[in-house]
PDB file of C-alpha atoms and ligand atoms in Angstrom:
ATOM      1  CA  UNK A   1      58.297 -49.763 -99.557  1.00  0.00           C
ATOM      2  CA  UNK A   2      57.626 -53.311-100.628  1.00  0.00           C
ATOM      3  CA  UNK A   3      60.143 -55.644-101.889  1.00  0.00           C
ATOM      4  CA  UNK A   4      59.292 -58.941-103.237  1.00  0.00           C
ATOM      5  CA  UNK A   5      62.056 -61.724-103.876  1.00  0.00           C
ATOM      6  CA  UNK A   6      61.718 -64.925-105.447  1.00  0.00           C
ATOM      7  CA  UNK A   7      57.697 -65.164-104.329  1.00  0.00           C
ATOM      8  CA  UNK A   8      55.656 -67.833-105.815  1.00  0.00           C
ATOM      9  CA  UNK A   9      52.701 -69.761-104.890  1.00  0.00           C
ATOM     10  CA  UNK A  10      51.187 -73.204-106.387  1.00  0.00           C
ATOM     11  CA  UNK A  11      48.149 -74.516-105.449  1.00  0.00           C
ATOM     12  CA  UNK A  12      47.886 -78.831-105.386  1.00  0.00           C
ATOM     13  CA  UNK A  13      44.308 -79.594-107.017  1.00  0.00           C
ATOM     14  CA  UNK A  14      43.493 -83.259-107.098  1.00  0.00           C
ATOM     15  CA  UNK A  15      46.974 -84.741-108.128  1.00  0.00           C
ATOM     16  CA  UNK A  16      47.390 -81.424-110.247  1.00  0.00           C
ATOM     17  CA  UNK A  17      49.876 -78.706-109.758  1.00  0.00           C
ATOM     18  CA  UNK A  18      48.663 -75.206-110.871  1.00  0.00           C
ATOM     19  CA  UNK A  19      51.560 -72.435-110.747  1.00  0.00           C
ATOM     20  CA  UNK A  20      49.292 -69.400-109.344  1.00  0.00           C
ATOM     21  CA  UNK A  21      52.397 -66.615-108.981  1.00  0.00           C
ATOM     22  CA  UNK A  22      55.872 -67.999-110.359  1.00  0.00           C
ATOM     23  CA  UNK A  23      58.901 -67.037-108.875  1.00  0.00           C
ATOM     24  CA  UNK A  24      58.831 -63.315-108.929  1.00  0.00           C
ATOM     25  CA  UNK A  25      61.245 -60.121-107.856  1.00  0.00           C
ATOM     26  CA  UNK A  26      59.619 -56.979-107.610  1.00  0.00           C
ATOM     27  CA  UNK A  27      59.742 -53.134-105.700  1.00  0.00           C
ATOM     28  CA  UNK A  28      57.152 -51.266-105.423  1.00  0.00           C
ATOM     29  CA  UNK A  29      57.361 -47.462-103.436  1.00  0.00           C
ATOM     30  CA  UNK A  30      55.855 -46.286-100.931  1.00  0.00           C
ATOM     31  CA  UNK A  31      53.183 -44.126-102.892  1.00  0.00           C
ATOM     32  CA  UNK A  32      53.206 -45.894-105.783  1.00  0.00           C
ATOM     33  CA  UNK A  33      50.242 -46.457-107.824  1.00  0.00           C
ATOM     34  CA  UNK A  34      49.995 -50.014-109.729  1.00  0.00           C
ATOM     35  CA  UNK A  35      47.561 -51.809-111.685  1.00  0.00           C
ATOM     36  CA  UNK A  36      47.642 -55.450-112.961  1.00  0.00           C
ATOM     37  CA  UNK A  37      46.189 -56.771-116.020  1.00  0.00           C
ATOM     38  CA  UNK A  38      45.270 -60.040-116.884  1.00  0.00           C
ATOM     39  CA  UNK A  39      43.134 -63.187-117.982  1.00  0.00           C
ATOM     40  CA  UNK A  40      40.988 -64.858-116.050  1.00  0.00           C
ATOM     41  CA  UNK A  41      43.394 -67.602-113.349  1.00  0.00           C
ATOM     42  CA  UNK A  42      46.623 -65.576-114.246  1.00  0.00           C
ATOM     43  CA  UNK A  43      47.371 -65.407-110.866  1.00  0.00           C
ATOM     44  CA  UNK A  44      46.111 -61.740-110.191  1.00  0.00           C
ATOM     45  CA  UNK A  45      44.190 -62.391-106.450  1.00  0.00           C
ATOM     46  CA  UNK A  46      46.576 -65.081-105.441  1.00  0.00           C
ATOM     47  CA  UNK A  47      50.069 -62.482-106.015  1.00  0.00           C
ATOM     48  CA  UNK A  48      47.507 -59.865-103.992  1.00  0.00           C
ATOM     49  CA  UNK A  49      46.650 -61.936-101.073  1.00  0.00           C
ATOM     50  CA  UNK A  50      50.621 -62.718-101.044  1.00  0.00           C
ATOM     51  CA  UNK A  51      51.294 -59.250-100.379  1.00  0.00           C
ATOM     52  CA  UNK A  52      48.436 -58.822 -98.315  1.00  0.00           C
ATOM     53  CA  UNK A  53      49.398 -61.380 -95.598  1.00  0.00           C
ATOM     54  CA  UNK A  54      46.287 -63.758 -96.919  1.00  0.00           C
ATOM     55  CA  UNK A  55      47.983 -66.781 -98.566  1.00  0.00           C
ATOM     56  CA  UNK A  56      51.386 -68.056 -97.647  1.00  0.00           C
ATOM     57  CA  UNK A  57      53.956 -68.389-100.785  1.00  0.00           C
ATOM     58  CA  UNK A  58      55.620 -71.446-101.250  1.00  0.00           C
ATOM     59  CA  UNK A  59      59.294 -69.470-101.845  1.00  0.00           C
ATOM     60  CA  UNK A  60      60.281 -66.005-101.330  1.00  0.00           C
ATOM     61  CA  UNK A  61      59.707 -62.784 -99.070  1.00  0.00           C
ATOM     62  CA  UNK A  62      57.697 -59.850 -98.714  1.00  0.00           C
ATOM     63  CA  UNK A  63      59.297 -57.431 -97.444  1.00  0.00           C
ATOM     64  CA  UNK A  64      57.084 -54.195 -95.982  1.00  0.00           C
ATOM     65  CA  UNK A  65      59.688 -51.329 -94.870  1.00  0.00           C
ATOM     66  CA  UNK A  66      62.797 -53.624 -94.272  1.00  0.00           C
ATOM     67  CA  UNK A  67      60.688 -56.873 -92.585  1.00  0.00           C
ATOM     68  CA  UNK A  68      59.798 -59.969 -94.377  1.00  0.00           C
ATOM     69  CA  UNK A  69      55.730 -60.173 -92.931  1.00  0.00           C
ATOM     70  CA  UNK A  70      55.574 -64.189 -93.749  1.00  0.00           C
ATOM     71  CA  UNK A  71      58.393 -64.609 -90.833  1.00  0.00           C
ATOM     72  CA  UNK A  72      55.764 -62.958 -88.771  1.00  0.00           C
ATOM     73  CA  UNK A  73      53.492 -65.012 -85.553  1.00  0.00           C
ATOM     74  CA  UNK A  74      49.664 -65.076 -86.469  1.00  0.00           C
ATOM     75  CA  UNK A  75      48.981 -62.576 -83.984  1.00  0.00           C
ATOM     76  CA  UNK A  76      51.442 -60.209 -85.953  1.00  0.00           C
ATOM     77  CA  UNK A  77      50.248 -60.844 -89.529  1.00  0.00           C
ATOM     78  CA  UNK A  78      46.580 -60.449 -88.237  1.00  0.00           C
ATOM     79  CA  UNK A  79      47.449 -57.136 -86.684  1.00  0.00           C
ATOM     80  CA  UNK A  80      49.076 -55.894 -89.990  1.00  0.00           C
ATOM     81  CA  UNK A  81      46.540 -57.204 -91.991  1.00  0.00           C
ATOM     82  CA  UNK A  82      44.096 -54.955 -89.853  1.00  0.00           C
ATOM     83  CA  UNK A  83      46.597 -51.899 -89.552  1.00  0.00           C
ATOM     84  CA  UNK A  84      48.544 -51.659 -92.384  1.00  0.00           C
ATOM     85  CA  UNK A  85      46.516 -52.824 -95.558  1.00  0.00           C
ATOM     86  CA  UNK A  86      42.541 -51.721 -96.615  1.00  0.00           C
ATOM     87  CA  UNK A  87      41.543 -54.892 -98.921  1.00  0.00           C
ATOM     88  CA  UNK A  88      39.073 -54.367-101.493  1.00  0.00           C
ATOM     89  CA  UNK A  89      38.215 -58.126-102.485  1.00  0.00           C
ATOM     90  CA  UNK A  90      37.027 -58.872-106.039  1.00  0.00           C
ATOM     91  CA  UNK A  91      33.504 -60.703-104.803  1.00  0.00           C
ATOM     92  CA  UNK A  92      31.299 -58.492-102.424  1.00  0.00           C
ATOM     93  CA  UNK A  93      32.297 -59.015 -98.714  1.00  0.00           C
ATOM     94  CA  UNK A  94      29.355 -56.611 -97.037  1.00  0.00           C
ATOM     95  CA  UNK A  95      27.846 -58.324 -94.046  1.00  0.00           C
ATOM     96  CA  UNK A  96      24.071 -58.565 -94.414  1.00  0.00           C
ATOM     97  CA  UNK A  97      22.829 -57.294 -91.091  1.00  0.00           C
ATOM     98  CA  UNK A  98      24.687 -54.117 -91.081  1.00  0.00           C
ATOM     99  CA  UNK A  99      23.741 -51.255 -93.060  1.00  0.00           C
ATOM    100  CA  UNK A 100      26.143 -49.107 -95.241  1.00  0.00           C
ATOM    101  CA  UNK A 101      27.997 -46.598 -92.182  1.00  0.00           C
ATOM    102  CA  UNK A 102      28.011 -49.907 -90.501  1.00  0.00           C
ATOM    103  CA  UNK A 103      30.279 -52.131 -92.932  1.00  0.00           C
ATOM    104  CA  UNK A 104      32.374 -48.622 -93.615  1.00  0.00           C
ATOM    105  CA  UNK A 105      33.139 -49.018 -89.705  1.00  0.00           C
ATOM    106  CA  UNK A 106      33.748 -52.715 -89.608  1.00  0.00           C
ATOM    107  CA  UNK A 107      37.501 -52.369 -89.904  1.00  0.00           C
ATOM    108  CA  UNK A 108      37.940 -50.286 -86.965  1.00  0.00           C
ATOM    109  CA  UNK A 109      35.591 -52.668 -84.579  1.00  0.00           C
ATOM    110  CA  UNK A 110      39.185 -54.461 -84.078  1.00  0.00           C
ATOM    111  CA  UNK A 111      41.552 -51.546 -83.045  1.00  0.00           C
ATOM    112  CA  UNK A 112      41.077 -47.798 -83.949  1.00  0.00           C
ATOM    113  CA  UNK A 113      38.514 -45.677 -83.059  1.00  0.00           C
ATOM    114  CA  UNK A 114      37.172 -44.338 -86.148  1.00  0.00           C
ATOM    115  CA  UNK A 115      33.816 -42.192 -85.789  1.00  0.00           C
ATOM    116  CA  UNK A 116      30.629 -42.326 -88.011  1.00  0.00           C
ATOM    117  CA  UNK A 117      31.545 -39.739 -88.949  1.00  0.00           C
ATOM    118  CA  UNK A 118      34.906 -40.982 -90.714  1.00  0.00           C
ATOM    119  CA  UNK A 119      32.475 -43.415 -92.801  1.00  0.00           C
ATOM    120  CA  UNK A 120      29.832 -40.997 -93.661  1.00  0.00           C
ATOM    121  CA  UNK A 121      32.505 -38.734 -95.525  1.00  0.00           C
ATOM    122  CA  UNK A 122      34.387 -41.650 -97.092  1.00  0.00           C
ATOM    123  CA  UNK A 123      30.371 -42.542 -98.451  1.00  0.00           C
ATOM    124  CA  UNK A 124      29.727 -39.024 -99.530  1.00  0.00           C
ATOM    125  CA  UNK A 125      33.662 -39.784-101.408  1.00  0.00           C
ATOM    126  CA  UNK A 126      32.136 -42.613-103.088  1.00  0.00           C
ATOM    127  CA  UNK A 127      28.766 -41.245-104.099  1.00  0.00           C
ATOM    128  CA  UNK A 128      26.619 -42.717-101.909  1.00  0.00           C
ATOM    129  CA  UNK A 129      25.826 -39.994 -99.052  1.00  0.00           C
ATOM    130  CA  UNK A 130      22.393 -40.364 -99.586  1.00  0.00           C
ATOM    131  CA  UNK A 131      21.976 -43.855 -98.409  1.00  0.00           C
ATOM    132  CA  UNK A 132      23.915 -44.199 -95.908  1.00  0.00           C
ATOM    133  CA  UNK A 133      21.565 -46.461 -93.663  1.00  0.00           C
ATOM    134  CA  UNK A 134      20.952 -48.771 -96.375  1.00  0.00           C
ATOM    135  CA  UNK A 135      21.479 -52.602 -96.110  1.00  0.00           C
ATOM    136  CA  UNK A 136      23.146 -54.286 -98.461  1.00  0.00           C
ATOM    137  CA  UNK A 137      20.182 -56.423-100.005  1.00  0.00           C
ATOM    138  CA  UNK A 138      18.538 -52.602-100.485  1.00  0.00           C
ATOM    139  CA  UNK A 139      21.561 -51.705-102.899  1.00  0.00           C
ATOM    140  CA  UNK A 140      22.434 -52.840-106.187  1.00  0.00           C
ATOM    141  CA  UNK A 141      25.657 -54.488-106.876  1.00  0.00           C
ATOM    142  CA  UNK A 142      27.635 -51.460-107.811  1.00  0.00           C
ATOM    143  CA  UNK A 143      26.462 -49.878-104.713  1.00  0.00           C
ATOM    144  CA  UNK A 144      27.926 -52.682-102.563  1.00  0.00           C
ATOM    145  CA  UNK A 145      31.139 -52.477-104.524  1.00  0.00           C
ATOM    146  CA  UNK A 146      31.605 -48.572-103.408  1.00  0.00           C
ATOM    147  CA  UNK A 147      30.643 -49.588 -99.633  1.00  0.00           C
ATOM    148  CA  UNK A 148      33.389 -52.063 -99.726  1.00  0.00           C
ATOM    149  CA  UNK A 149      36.034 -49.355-100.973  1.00  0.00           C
ATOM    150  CA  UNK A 150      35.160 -46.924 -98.611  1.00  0.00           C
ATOM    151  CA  UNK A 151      35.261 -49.277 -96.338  1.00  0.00           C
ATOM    152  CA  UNK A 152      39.435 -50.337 -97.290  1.00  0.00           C
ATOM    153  CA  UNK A 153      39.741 -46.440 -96.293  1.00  0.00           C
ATOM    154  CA  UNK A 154      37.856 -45.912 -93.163  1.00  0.00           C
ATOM    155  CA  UNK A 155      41.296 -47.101 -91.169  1.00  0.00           C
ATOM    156  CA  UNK A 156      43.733 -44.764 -92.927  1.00  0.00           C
ATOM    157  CA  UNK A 157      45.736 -47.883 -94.588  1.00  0.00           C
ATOM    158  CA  UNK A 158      49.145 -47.053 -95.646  1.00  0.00           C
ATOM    159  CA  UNK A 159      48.431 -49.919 -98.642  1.00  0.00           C
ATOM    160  CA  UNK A 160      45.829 -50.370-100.600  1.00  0.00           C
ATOM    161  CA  UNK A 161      45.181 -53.877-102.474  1.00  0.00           C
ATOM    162  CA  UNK A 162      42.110 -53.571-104.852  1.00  0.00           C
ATOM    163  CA  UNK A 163      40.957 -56.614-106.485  1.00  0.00           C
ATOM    164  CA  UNK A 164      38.639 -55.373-109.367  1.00  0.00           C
ATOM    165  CA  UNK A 165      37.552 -52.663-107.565  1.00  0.00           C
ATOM    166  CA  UNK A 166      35.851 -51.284-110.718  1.00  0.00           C
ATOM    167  CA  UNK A 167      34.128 -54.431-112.236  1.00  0.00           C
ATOM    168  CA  UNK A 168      30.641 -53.936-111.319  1.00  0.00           C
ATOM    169  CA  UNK A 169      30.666 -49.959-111.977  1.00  0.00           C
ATOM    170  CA  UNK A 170      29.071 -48.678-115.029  1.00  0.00           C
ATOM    171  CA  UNK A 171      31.528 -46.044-116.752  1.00  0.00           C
ATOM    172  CA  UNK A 172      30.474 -42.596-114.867  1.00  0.00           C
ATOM    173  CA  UNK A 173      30.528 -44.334-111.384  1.00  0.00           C
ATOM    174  CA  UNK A 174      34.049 -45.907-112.874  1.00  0.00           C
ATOM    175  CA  UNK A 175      35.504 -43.054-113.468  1.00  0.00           C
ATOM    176  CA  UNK A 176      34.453 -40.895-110.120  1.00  0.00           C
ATOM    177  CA  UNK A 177      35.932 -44.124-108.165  1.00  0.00           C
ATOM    178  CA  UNK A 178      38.767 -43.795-109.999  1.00  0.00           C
ATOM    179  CA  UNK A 179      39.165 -39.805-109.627  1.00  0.00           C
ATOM    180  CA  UNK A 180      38.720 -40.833-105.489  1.00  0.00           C
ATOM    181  CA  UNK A 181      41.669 -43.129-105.357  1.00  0.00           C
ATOM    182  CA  UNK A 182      43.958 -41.207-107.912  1.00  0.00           C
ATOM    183  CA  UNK A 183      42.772 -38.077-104.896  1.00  0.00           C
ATOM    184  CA  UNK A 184      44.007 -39.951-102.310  1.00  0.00           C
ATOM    185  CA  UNK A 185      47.360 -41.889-103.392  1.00  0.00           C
ATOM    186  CA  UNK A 186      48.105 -38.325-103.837  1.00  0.00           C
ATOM    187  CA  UNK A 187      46.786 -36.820-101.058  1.00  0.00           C
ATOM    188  CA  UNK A 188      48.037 -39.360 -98.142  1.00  0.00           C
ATOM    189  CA  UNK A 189      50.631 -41.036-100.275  1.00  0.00           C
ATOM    190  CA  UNK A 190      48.879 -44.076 -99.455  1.00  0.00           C
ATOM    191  CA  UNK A 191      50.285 -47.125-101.990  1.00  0.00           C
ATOM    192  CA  UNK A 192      47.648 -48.681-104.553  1.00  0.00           C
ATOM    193  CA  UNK A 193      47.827 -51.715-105.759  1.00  0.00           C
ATOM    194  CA  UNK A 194      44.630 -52.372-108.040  1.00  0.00           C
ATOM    195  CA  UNK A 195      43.969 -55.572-110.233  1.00  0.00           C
ATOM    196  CA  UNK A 196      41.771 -54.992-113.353  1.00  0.00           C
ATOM    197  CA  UNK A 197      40.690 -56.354-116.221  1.00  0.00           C
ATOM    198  CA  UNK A 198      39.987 -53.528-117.798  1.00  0.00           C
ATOM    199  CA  UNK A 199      42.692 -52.420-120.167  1.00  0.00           C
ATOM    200  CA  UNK A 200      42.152 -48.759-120.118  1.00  0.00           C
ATOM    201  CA  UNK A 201      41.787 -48.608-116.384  1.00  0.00           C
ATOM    202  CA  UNK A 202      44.426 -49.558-115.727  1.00  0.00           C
ATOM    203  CA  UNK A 203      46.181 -46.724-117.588  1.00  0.00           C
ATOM    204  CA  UNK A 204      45.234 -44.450-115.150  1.00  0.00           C
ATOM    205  CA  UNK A 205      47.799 -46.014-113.140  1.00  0.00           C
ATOM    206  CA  UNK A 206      51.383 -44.852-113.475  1.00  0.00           C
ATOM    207  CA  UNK A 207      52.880 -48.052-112.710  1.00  0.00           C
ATOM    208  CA  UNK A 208      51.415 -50.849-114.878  1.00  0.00           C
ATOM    209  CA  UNK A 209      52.132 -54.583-115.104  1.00  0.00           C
ATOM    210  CA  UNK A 210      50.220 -57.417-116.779  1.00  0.00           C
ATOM    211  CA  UNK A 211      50.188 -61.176-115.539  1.00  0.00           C
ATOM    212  CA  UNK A 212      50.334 -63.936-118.078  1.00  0.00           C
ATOM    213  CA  UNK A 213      50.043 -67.767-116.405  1.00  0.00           C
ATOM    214  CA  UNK A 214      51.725 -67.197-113.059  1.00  0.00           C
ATOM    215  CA  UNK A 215      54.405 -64.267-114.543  1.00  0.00           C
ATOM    216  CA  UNK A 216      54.728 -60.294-114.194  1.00  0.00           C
ATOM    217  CA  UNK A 217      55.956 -57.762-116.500  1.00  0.00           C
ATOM    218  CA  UNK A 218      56.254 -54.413-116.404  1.00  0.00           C
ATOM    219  CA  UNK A 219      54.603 -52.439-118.937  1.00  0.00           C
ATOM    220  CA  UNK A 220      55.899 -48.976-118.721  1.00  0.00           C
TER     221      UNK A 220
HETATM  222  N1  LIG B 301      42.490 -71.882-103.360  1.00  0.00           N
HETATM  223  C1  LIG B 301      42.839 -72.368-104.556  1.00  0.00           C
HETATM  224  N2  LIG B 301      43.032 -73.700-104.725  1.00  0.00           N
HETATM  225  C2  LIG B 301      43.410 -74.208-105.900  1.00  0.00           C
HETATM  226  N3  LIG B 301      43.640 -73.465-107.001  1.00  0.00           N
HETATM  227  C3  LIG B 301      43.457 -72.142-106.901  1.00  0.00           C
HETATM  228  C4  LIG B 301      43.034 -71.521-105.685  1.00  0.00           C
HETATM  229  N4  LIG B 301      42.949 -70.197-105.887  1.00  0.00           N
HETATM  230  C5  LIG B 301      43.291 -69.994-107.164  1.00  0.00           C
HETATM  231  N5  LIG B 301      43.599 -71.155-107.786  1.00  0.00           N
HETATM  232  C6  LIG B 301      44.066 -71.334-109.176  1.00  0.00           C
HETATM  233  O1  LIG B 301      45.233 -70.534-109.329  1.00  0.00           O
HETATM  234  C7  LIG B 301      45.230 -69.854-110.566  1.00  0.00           C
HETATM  235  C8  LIG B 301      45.268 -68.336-110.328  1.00  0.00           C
HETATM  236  O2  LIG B 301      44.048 -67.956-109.698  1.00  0.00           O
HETATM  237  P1  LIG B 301      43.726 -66.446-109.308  1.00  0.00           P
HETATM  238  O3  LIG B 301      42.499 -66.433-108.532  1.00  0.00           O
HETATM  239  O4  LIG B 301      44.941 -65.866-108.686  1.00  0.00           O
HETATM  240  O5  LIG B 301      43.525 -65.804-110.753  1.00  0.00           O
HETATM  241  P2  LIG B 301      43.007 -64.341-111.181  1.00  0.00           P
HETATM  242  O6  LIG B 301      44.017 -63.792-112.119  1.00  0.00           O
HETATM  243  O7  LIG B 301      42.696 -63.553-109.975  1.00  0.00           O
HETATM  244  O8  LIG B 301      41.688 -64.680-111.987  1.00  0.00           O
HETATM  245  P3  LIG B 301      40.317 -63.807-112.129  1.00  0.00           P
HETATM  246  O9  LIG B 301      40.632 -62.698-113.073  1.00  0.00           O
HETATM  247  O10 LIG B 301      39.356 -64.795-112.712  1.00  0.00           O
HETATM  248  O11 LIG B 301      39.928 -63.343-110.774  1.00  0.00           O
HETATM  249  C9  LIG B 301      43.971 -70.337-111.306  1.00  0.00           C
HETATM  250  O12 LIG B 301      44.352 -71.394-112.150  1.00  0.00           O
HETATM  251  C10 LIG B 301      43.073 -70.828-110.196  1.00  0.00           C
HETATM  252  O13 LIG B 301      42.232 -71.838-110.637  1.00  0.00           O
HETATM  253 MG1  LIG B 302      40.925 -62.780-109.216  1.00  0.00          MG
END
């Protein structure tokens, strides 16, 4: 389970205060599927990397099953990051000079011990099984996009945090990613949290929310 109190986050730019995430309360299961709507600078990937151990709030806690992670050493908030979250970040993160199994696997280079074979069925999941060895300047964008989910999956993450996980996909592709993680938040009970700008998206989500200048609502 996650439990958010009062968390909020501003960001200082030249003089100029800009409230990313205002002062928020929010629960979200274990299992839970969530998407989050909203305009470009609502605050989207800043309240995401709060969750995810990335960026530190300014006020409040995040609580992951009963411990708040920002009282947490380095060394601690590292290893969750690696353990207990798969990131899916909303610009393309591939490393150039590995090729597709290769980035699926990079997760696991710091703990685990996660086979090729792991990442060759989490590419086949994501529709890419037939290039495999590829490098990422030999696939197109959407292509990278789909090596960077499997690649949140290849260490069995109990959370998922998706940051426009979708926004490079033409429809089809869209809509097989989306059957994939709808599959698995089933399957493994694994919790999704996916930020979208896409309106109908993020219906296929039973848990919605939309972000307006810092501020969360439930829609449902
Ligand atoms: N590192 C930073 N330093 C200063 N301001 C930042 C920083 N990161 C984000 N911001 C500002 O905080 C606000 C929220 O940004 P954020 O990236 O969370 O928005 P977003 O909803 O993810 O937008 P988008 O849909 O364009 O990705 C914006 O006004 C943005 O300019
Ligand atoms: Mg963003």
């Amino acid at each position: 389970m996650i439990e958010l109190k009062g968390l909020s986050k501003t960001y200082a730019v030249s003089g100029k205060i800009i409230k990313a995430v205002q002062p928020l309360d929010l629960t979200i299961q274990q299992g839970e599927f969530v998407s989050i709507v909203g305009h470009s600078g609502s605050g989207k990937s800043t309240f995401l990397s709060l969750i995810g151990g990335i960026a530190r709030p300014d006020t409040g806690t995040v609580n992951i099953d009963g411990t708040n992670i920002w009282g947490y050493n380095d060394k601690m908030l590292s290893k969750l990051r690696n353990e207990k979250f798969g990131f899916v970040y909303q610009f393309a993160s591939l490393i150039p000079t590995l090729n597709a199994t290769e980035n699926v696997l990079l997760p696991t280079v710091f703990g685990g011990g996660r086979k090729a074979a792991d990442a060759a069925n989490l590419l086949d999941l994501v529709g890419l099984g037939d290039k495999k060895d590829r490098y990422p300047s030999e696939l197109s964008g959407g292509e990278q996009q789909r090596v960077a989910i499997a690649r949140a999956f290849i260490h069995n993450p109990e959370i998922i945090l998706a940051d426009e996980p979708t926004g490079d996909l033409d429809e089809d592709t869209e809509a097989e990613i989306m059957n994939f993680f709808e599959k698995i938040n089933r399957g493994k009970k694994v919790t999704m949290i996916m930020v979208t700008h896409s309106s109908e998206i993020a219906l296929r989500a039973p848990s919605r929310f939309r972000m307006k200048q810092g501020v969360i609502e439930q829609l449902n």
